Amino acid sequence: MTTPTTPAPSLARTPTSGLNLSRTTATAARVLRQLRHDPRTIAMMILIPCVMLLLLRYVFDGSPRTFDSIGASLLGIFPLITMFLVTSIATLRERTSGTLERLLAMPLGKGDLIAGYALAFGTLAIIQSALATGLAVWVLGLDVIGSPWLLLLVALLDALLGTALGLFVSAFAASEFQAVQFMPAVIFPQLLLCGLFTPRDNMHPVLEGISDALPMSYAVDGMNEVLRHTDMTATFVRDALIVAGCALLVLGLGAATLRRRTA
């Protein structure tokens, strides 16, 4: 008679579900520790939007009203572009170096990893947005009718959206060069259709419809609401919620498409 044997315990990683606060914050702390040893990346994320705003102000030195009309919009666009580039390249570097595969071999869910990255880069986005907004309003003299705090809120949401987009597209790039190549495909169409160069209702109806589906359009609309109204309007709330919702949606897609290794 054969005696039944007890199966050997599996050494495979136990899948995790949902988000765990301790795992998420540990991931964020690790990313921030790594960034601390990369001062060039920190300088790019925090200072580049400020430098761009400074250049823009003196490009229009002879017509400050022009700076007032587009400065607020670019205050949201510059952080989005910067965070998109830095986040996509940094996340891809984690994958190609094997760090991502080692992390996912631990009791760490994809949601924890993506949320940790978002928390780390979001912390830097807060600093970046605060510096850029303070520079534009209190140093460069950007004329804003509404509250500068609302301007800061939209700039921060834009930076977080750029972080989410960077995390998402990094899953489809095999090299840092490919990650940069996603910028013309993801950022440039939004930049052209967001209403920065011409009101969206003056565009061809097809392009106007496409712009209605792009989050950067609502970021620019939100900034313009702050420029034109002293109080928070319902349109501003709608625009801010759409940008925040898009950021959360893209983060969810980033977790769903996260791969351990780049082929």
XYZ file of N, CA and C in Angstrom, residues 34-254:
663
model
N 17.541 56.483 -4.385
C 18.307 56.386 -5.626
C 18.425 57.748 -6.301
N 17.339 58.491 -6.330
C 17.373 59.809 -6.964
C 18.304 60.767 -6.220
N 18.431 60.578 -4.920
C 19.296 61.454 -4.129
C 20.740 61.374 -4.604
N 21.123 60.231 -5.174
C 22.479 60.056 -5.679
C 22.600 60.429 -7.160
N 21.545 61.019 -7.704
C 21.554 61.443 -9.111
C 21.139 62.913 -9.175
N 22.043 63.829 -8.788
C 21.658 65.246 -8.717
C 21.270 65.842 -10.064
N 21.787 65.308 -11.163
C 21.416 65.851 -12.476
C 19.948 65.604 -12.785
N 19.466 64.404 -12.425
C 18.049 64.115 -12.644
C 17.167 65.003 -11.770
N 17.554 65.180 -10.526
C 16.792 66.047 -9.629
C 16.771 67.477 -10.159
N 17.925 67.945 -10.623
C 17.999 69.304 -11.164
C 17.113 69.450 -12.390
N 17.087 68.417 -13.238
C 16.246 68.486 -14.436
C 14.777 68.555 -14.069
N 14.356 67.732 -13.114
C 12.936 67.702 -12.741
C 12.496 68.994 -12.070
N 13.347 69.560 -11.222
C 12.933 70.698 -10.412
C 13.215 72.033 -11.083
N 14.355 72.135 -11.766
C 14.790 73.442 -12.256
C 14.420 73.727 -13.706
N 14.311 72.702 -14.550
C 14.061 72.946 -15.975
C 12.776 73.740 -16.211
N 11.633 73.408 -15.574
C 10.439 74.241 -15.792
C 10.650 75.695 -15.383
N 11.397 75.919 -14.308
C 11.674 77.294 -13.874
C 12.511 78.029 -14.902
N 13.522 77.348 -15.430
C 14.388 77.965 -16.437
C 13.591 78.289 -17.694
N 12.707 77.372 -18.115
C 11.890 77.609 -19.303
C 10.957 78.801 -19.114
N 10.357 78.917 -17.934
C 9.492 80.063 -17.658
C 10.288 81.366 -17.649
N 11.488 81.327 -17.099
C 12.336 82.512 -17.079
C 12.690 82.958 -18.498
N 13.060 82.007 -19.342
C 13.365 82.334 -20.743
C 12.135 82.894 -21.445
N 10.984 82.265 -21.195
C 9.751 82.709 -21.844
C 9.412 84.141 -21.464
N 9.617 84.475 -20.191
C 9.302 85.828 -19.733
C 10.112 86.871 -20.489
N 11.384 86.594 -20.715
C 12.224 87.603 -21.365
C 12.231 87.488 -22.882
N 11.705 86.383 -23.410
C 11.421 86.335 -24.850
C 10.345 87.358 -25.186
N 9.345 87.472 -24.290
C 8.259 88.434 -24.482
C 8.464 89.664 -23.594
N 9.707 90.082 -23.439
C 10.005 91.214 -22.562
C 9.323 92.490 -23.042
N 9.187 92.651 -24.359
C 8.566 93.858 -24.894
C 7.059 93.814 -24.900
N 6.476 92.632 -24.639
C 5.008 92.507 -24.622
C 4.602 91.603 -23.465
N 4.633 92.127 -22.257
C 4.318 91.302 -21.086
C 2.913 90.721 -21.097
N 1.984 91.338 -21.820
C 0.630 90.788 -21.891
C 0.633 89.425 -22.573
N 1.559 89.232 -23.523
C 1.656 87.923 -24.173
C 2.089 86.870 -23.174
N 3.053 87.232 -22.324
C 3.488 86.304 -21.281
C 2.330 85.977 -20.337
N 1.517 86.986 -20.020
C 0.369 86.737 -19.153
C -0.628 85.774 -19.791
N -0.778 85.861 -21.116
C -1.802 85.055 -21.789
C -1.390 83.594 -21.954
N -0.088 83.312 -22.105
C 0.335 81.926 -22.323
C 1.179 81.381 -21.178
N 1.646 82.255 -20.289
C 2.522 81.796 -19.219
C 1.857 80.791 -18.301
N 0.589 81.023 -17.958
C -0.109 80.099 -17.064
C -0.274 78.723 -17.711
N -0.603 78.704 -19.002
C -0.762 77.424 -19.697
C 0.547 76.645 -19.696
N 1.642 77.331 -19.994
C 2.941 76.664 -20.031
C 3.417 76.286 -18.633
N 2.914 76.972 -17.625
C 3.229 76.607 -16.251
C 2.739 75.191 -15.949
N 1.685 74.765 -16.611
C 1.214 73.400 -16.459
C 1.840 72.442 -17.440
N 2.181 72.919 -18.638
C 2.706 72.039 -19.679
C 4.156 71.648 -19.411
N 4.987 72.595 -18.987
C 6.398 72.297 -18.753
C 6.600 71.187 -17.719
N 5.928 71.241 -16.543
C 6.097 70.129 -15.600
C 5.624 68.786 -16.155
N 4.551 68.788 -16.934
C 4.053 67.543 -17.514
C 5.115 66.916 -18.412
N 5.710 67.720 -19.281
C 6.707 67.200 -20.210
C 7.945 66.709 -19.461
N 8.406 67.491 -18.487
C 9.596 67.110 -17.739
C 9.390 65.800 -16.986
N 8.273 65.681 -16.274
C 8.021 64.469 -15.503
C 7.810 63.267 -16.420
N 7.216 63.473 -17.588
C 7.048 62.375 -18.545
C 8.402 61.814 -18.958
N 9.325 62.681 -19.331
C 10.635 62.236 -19.786
C 11.409 61.525 -18.683
N 11.496 62.160 -17.526
C 12.307 61.603 -16.445
C 11.724 60.288 -15.945
N 10.414 60.230 -15.770
C 9.786 59.020 -15.236
C 9.903 57.854 -16.193
N 9.666 58.086 -17.473
C 9.742 56.989 -18.444
C 11.151 56.425 -18.522
N 12.152 57.279 -18.518
C 13.539 56.807 -18.614
C 13.973 56.118 -17.326
N 13.621 56.685 -16.176
C 14.020 56.092 -14.893
C 13.386 54.723 -14.698
N 12.108 54.581 -15.056
C 11.436 53.288 -14.900
C 12.010 52.260 -15.858
N 12.300 52.666 -17.069
C 12.895 51.738 -18.033
C 14.274 51.284 -17.569
N 15.031 52.165 -16.964
C 16.353 51.810 -16.448
C 16.244 50.745 -15.366
N 15.186 50.827 -14.548
C 14.959 49.806 -13.525
C 14.725 48.440 -14.171
N 14.003 48.425 -15.284
C 13.691 47.167 -15.943
C 14.924 46.579 -16.626
N 15.648 47.395 -17.381
C 16.799 46.878 -18.121
C 17.945 46.462 -17.213
N 18.028 47.039 -16.021
C 19.091 46.664 -15.080
C 18.744 45.418 -14.279
N 17.512 44.921 -14.405
C 17.091 43.745 -13.662
C 16.496 44.049 -12.304
N 16.499 45.320 -11.894
C 15.954 45.682 -10.585
C 14.472 45.356 -10.497
N 13.740 45.641 -11.562
C 12.297 45.411 -11.552
C 11.980 43.931 -11.389
N 12.740 43.074 -12.059
C 12.497 41.640 -11.953
C 12.757 41.145 -10.535
N 13.801 41.649 -9.894
C 14.100 41.246 -8.520
C 13.013 41.734 -7.559
N 12.504 42.929 -7.802
C 11.462 43.463 -6.928
C 10.176 42.657 -7.049
N 9.813 42.283 -8.267
C 8.575 41.542 -8.473
C 8.697 40.079 -8.050
N 9.933 39.606 -7.770
C 10.112 38.277 -7.201
C 9.832 38.263 -5.707
N 9.708 39.442 -5.131
C 9.376 39.599 -3.711
C 7.865 39.732 -3.554
N 7.369 39.688 -2.328
C 5.918 39.902 -2.111
C 5.528 41.350 -2.379
N 5.661 41.754 -3.628
C 5.378 43.133 -4.023
C 4.494 43.107 -5.254
N 3.292 43.621 -5.153
C 2.379 43.631 -6.280
C 2.721 44.719 -7.278
N 2.211 44.568 -8.495
C 2.444 45.591 -9.512
C 1.844 46.927 -9.098
N 0.666 46.865 -8.456
C 0.044 48.098 -7.993
C 0.898 48.812 -6.954
N 1.510 48.026 -6.038
C 2.401 48.621 -5.038
C 3.583 49.305 -5.711
N 4.125 48.650 -6.729
C 5.301 49.200 -7.402
C 4.966 50.497 -8.130
N 3.889 50.476 -8.905
C 3.496 51.668 -9.642
C 3.120 52.792 -8.681
N 2.367 52.473 -7.621
C 1.977 53.499 -6.652
C 3.210 54.060 -5.941
N 4.195 53.222 -5.665
C 5.422 53.697 -5.024
C 6.190 54.655 -5.908
N 6.302 54.309 -7.180
C 6.958 55.216 -8.125
C 6.187 56.530 -8.226
N 4.871 56.425 -8.326
C 4.053 57.639 -8.433
C 4.204 58.509 -7.193
N 4.279 57.884 -6.020
C 4.437 58.646 -4.780
C 5.796 59.343 -4.733
N 6.848 58.635 -5.155
C 8.190 59.222 -5.129
C 8.298 60.396 -6.100
N 7.912 60.156 -7.341
C 7.997 61.231 -8.326
C 6.968 62.325 -8.045
N 5.840 61.945 -7.440
C 4.856 62.950 -7.067
C 5.378 63.896 -5.998
N 6.212 63.375 -5.087
C 6.837 64.235 -4.082
C 7.712 65.293 -4.742
N 8.498 64.863 -5.729
C 9.323 65.826 -6.458
C 8.454 66.763 -7.295
N 7.319 66.244 -7.785
C 6.423 67.085 -8.574
C 5.851 68.219 -7.734
N 5.596 67.960 -6.445
C 5.097 69.015 -5.564
C 6.124 70.134 -5.449
N 7.384 69.750 -5.241
C 8.456 70.750 -5.131
C 8.602 71.514 -6.443
N 8.590 70.764 -7.541
C 8.737 71.384 -8.863
C 7.619 72.380 -9.139
N 6.383 71.983 -8.895
C 5.232 72.845 -9.183
C 5.226 74.072 -8.288
N 5.593 73.894 -7.011
C 5.613 75.030 -6.087
C 6.659 76.056 -6.508
N 7.848 75.590 -6.894
C 8.900 76.514 -7.322
C 8.504 77.240 -8.608
N 7.966 76.501 -9.584
C 7.599 77.109 -10.860
C 6.470 78.123 -10.683
N 5.477 77.767 -9.875
C 4.355 78.686 -9.650
C 4.811 79.932 -8.909
N 5.615 79.753 -7.857
C 6.128 80.906 -7.117
C 6.970 81.816 -7.985
N 7.810 81.225 -8.841
C 8.637 82.031 -9.743
C 7.775 82.825 -10.711
N 6.779 82.162 -11.315
C 5.948 82.824 -12.322
C 5.127 83.961 -11.730
N 4.547 83.734 -10.549
C 3.614 84.713 -9.982
C 4.337 85.820 -9.229
N 5.287 85.462 -8.374
C 5.871 86.449 -7.464
C 7.219 87.017 -7.914
N 7.837 86.396 -8.908
C 9.124 86.919 -9.408
C 8.968 87.465 -10.820
N 8.340 86.697 -11.698
C 8.208 87.113 -13.098
C 6.960 87.951 -13.341
N 6.115 88.101 -12.344
C 4.979 89.002 -12.457
C 3.840 88.504 -13.310
N 3.616 87.192 -13.334
C 2.475 86.663 -14.082
C 1.186 87.208 -13.475
N 0.377 87.863 -14.297
C -0.851 88.517 -13.836
C -1.978 87.489 -13.788
N -2.354 87.089 -12.576
C -3.387 86.070 -12.375
C -4.527 86.688 -11.576
N -5.741 86.624 -12.107
C -6.902 87.172 -11.409
C -7.315 86.268 -10.254
N -7.266 84.961 -10.474
C -7.668 84.013 -9.442
C -6.557 83.744 -8.439
N -6.781 82.744 -7.617
C -5.832 82.398 -6.558
C -4.616 81.673 -7.124
N -3.418 82.094 -6.733
C -2.213 81.349 -7.157
C -2.222 79.906 -6.664
N -2.947 79.635 -5.577
C -3.010 78.261 -5.072
C -3.750 77.352 -6.045
N -4.738 77.889 -6.743
C -5.423 77.091 -7.767
C -4.495 76.836 -8.948
N -3.671 77.836 -9.257
C -2.672 77.659 -10.305
C -1.707 76.541 -9.926
N -1.287 76.535 -8.659
C -0.390 75.492 -8.163
C -1.052 74.124 -8.227
N -2.340 74.069 -7.909
C -3.052 72.790 -7.942
C -3.045 72.189 -9.341
N -3.336 73.004 -10.352
C -3.356 72.483 -11.726
C -1.946 72.093 -12.165
N -0.937 72.907 -11.813
C 0.442 72.566 -12.162
C 0.848 71.230 -11.546
N 0.435 70.996 -10.299
C 0.747 69.730 -9.639
C 0.031 68.561 -10.308
N -1.246 68.745 -10.649
C -1.981 67.674 -11.334
C -1.354 67.370 -12.695
N -0.879 68.396 -13.384
C -0.216 68.179 -14.669
C 1.073 67.388 -14.488
N 1.842 67.727 -13.455
C 3.080 66.998 -13.199
C 2.793 65.535 -12.862
N 1.740 65.295 -12.083
C 1.364 63.922 -11.760
C 0.874 63.183 -13.002
N 0.174 63.881 -13.895
C -0.245 63.262 -15.147
C 0.974 62.885 -15.987
N 1.966 63.769 -16.044
C 3.191 63.440 -16.767
C 3.886 62.232 -16.169
N 3.880 62.122 -14.836
C 4.463 60.956 -14.164
C 3.724 59.687 -14.567
N 2.401 59.739 -14.554
C 1.600 58.563 -14.909
C 1.837 58.155 -16.364
N 1.881 59.119 -17.273
C 2.125 58.804 -18.682
C 3.513 58.210 -18.876
N 4.506 58.733 -18.144
C 5.856 58.194 -18.250
C 5.936 56.760 -17.767
N 5.280 56.455 -16.650
C 5.256 55.085 -16.147
C 4.564 54.157 -17.136
N 3.513 54.654 -17.768
C 2.760 53.814 -18.700
C 3.564 53.482 -19.960
N 4.146 54.496 -20.608
C 4.825 54.248 -21.882
C 6.128 53.486 -21.690
N 6.697 53.513 -20.483
C 7.955 52.791 -20.262
C 7.782 51.289 -20.460
N 6.545 50.793 -20.321
C 6.296 49.368 -20.517
C 6.436 48.955 -21.973
N 6.394 49.910 -22.897
C 6.420 49.585 -24.323
C 7.753 49.944 -24.975
N 8.712 50.398 -24.202
C 10.011 50.790 -24.746
C 11.054 49.746 -24.379
N 11.968 49.471 -25.321
C 13.042 48.511 -25.079
C 14.358 49.195 -24.739
N 14.424 50.502 -24.892
C 15.650 51.239 -24.594
C 15.270 52.664 -24.209
N 16.220 53.370 -23.613
C 15.966 54.761 -23.243
C 15.694 55.615 -24.474
N 16.345 55.290 -25.590
C 16.102 56.035 -26.824
C 14.661 55.858 -27.280
N 14.143 54.630 -27.168
C 12.744 54.405 -27.543
C 11.796 55.141 -26.604
N 12.157 55.214 -25.329
C 11.315 55.947 -24.377
C 11.194 57.409 -24.781
N 12.305 58.007 -25.205
C 12.274 59.397 -25.655
C 11.451 59.525 -26.929
N 11.488 58.496 -27.776
C 10.736 58.549 -29.033
C 9.228 58.577 -28.810
N 8.768 58.150 -27.652
C 7.335 58.204 -27.372
C 6.848 59.630 -27.186
N 7.756 60.548 -26.940
C 7.331 61.922 -26.691
C 6.596 62.536 -27.884
N 7.122 62.394 -29.140
C 6.347 62.937 -30.265
C 4.973 62.294 -30.417
N 4.847 61.033 -30.020
C 3.568 60.349 -30.192
C 2.574 60.673 -29.082
N 3.067 60.896 -27.869
C 2.175 61.069 -26.727
C 1.983 62.538 -26.354
N 3.069 63.318 -26.406
C 3.034 64.693 -25.909
C 2.742 65.706 -27.006
N 3.408 65.601 -28.144
C 3.290 66.635 -29.179
C 1.862 66.814 -29.690
N 1.100 65.735 -29.981
C -0.286 65.965 -30.422
C -1.115 66.718 -29.377
N -0.910 66.398 -28.102
C -1.643 67.116 -27.060
C -1.220 68.577 -27.008
N 0.067 68.826 -27.219
C 0.570 70.199 -27.185
C -0.050 71.029 -28.308
N -0.205 70.438 -29.481
C -0.765 71.162 -30.623
C -2.270 71.377 -30.502
N -2.952 70.451 -29.826
C -4.414 70.479 -29.800
C -5.001 70.970 -28.477
N -4.157 71.384 -27.538
C -4.655 71.723 -26.205
C -5.257 73.116 -26.113
N -5.141 73.923 -27.164
C -5.674 75.274 -27.130
C -4.644 76.325 -26.800
N -3.377 75.935 -26.755
C -2.310 76.897 -26.452
C -2.106 77.873 -27.605
N -2.159 77.381 -28.824
C -1.860 78.213 -29.992
C -3.099 78.890 -30.577
N -4.237 78.240 -30.426
C -5.494 78.816 -30.905
C -6.633 78.207 -30.100
N -7.729 78.951 -29.883
C -8.857 78.362 -29.150
C -9.330 77.068 -29.801
N -9.686 76.122 -28.994
C -10.047 74.807 -29.537
C -11.307 74.860 -30.391
N -12.206 75.791 -30.085
C -13.420 75.864 -30.896
C -13.173 76.488 -32.266
N -11.948 76.993 -32.529
C -11.590 77.482 -33.859
C -10.958 76.407 -34.730
N -10.723 75.228 -34.170
C -10.087 74.150 -34.927
C -11.105 73.457 -35.825
N -10.600 72.644 -36.729
C -11.459 71.782 -37.532
C -12.261 70.896 -36.578
N -13.536 70.652 -36.880
C -14.372 69.872 -35.956
C -13.775 68.523 -35.559
N -13.094 67.867 -36.493
C -12.485 66.571 -36.155
C -11.387 66.760 -35.110
N -10.536 67.773 -35.310
C -9.459 68.038 -34.359
C -10.007 68.518 -33.020
N -11.083 69.289 -33.075
C -11.692 69.736 -31.825
C -12.217 68.540 -31.026
N -12.813 67.573 -31.735
C -13.299 66.374 -31.055
C -12.169 65.573 -30.431
N -11.034 65.485 -31.147
C -9.875 64.771 -30.597
C -9.338 65.500 -29.374
N -9.274 66.836 -29.459
C -8.757 67.613 -28.334
C -9.630 67.454 -27.091
N -10.929 67.237 -27.292
C -11.830 67.036 -26.156
C -11.512 65.755 -25.389
N -10.793 64.827 -26.031
C -10.459 63.558 -25.385
C -9.057 63.548 -24.799
N -8.310 64.646 -24.928
C -6.924 64.683 -24.464
C -6.836 65.437 -23.134
N -6.144 64.879 -22.155
C -6.115 65.508 -20.822
C -5.418 66.859 -20.777
N -4.424 67.082 -21.641
C -3.718 68.354 -21.603
C -4.657 69.505 -21.953
N -5.682 69.251 -22.744
C -6.652 70.294 -23.088
C -7.333 70.823 -21.835
N -7.660 69.940 -20.913
C -8.341 70.352 -19.691
C -7.371 71.006 -18.708
N -6.095 70.634 -18.794
C -5.093 71.314 -17.980
C -4.973 72.778 -18.388
N -4.930 73.022 -19.695
C -4.845 74.395 -20.195
C -6.128 75.153 -19.881
N -7.273 74.504 -20.050
C -8.544 75.161 -19.728
C -8.604 75.542 -18.250
N -8.119 74.653 -17.386
C -8.120 74.950 -15.963
C -7.255 76.145 -15.623
N -6.068 76.218 -16.240
C -5.193 77.373 -16.028
C -5.873 78.658 -16.502
N -6.530 78.602 -17.638
C -7.203 79.793 -18.163
C -8.361 80.228 -17.270
N -9.022 79.274 -16.611
C -10.084 79.633 -15.672
C -9.525 80.448 -14.509
N -8.332 80.081 -14.042
C -7.714 80.826 -12.946
C -7.311 82.225 -13.415
N -6.886 82.332 -14.666
C -6.491 83.646 -15.197
C -7.667 84.607 -15.293
N -8.859 84.073 -15.547
C -9.996 84.940 -15.896
C -11.015 85.138 -14.781
N -10.979 84.309 -13.738
C -12.018 84.382 -12.708
C -11.381 84.484 -11.324
N -11.986 85.299 -10.497
C -11.456 85.490 -9.149
C -11.769 84.308 -8.246
N -12.877 83.629 -8.493
C -13.286 82.507 -7.645
C -13.159 81.185 -8.397
N -13.195 80.113 -7.636
C -13.185 78.782 -8.247
C -14.514 78.543 -8.952
N -14.448 78.220 -10.230
C -15.653 78.010 -11.019
C -15.944 76.519 -11.172
N -17.177 76.219 -11.589
C -17.546 74.825 -11.828
C -16.724 74.239 -12.968
N -16.397 75.068 -13.957
C -15.573 74.599 -15.073
C -14.186 74.229 -14.585
N -13.631 75.030 -13.670
C -12.310 74.707 -13.121
C -12.342 73.373 -12.387
N -13.361 73.161 -11.576
C -13.478 71.900 -10.837
C -13.569 70.727 -11.802
N -14.377 70.897 -12.863
C -14.492 69.832 -13.860
C -13.148 69.530 -14.499
N -12.425 70.585 -14.897
C -11.135 70.386 -15.561
C -10.130 69.694 -14.637
N -10.081 70.139 -13.377
C -9.146 69.542 -12.427
C -9.468 68.072 -12.180
N -10.762 67.756 -12.066
C -11.156 66.361 -11.838
C -10.830 65.487 -13.044
N -10.990 66.024 -14.246
C -10.674 65.243 -15.443
C -9.174 64.944 -15.501
N -8.339 65.944 -15.219
C -6.887 65.714 -15.239
C -6.499 64.691 -14.174
N -7.058 64.837 -12.961
C -6.748 63.881 -11.893
C -7.248 62.480 -12.249
N -8.446 62.400 -12.828
C -8.986 61.105 -13.217
C -8.162 60.435 -14.299
N -7.688 61.219 -15.260
C -6.834 60.666 -16.313
C -5.524 60.133 -15.731
N -4.959 60.862 -14.766
C -3.721 60.410 -14.127
C -3.940 59.067 -13.423
N -5.050 58.940 -12.690
C -5.338 57.682 -12.001
C -5.604 56.556 -12.996
N -6.307 56.858 -14.085
C -6.581 55.849 -15.098
C -5.298 55.339 -15.731
N -4.403 56.269 -16.077
C -3.145 55.872 -16.717
C -2.262 55.084 -15.743
N -2.292 55.449 -14.453
C -1.545 54.672 -13.457
C -2.077 53.238 -13.392
N -3.397 53.088 -13.452
C -3.974 51.749 -13.463
C -3.562 50.958 -14.695
N -3.544 51.613 -15.843
C -3.093 50.947 -17.063
C -1.615 50.587 -16.964
N -0.825 51.465 -16.322
C 0.589 51.185 -16.144
C 0.814 49.955 -15.295
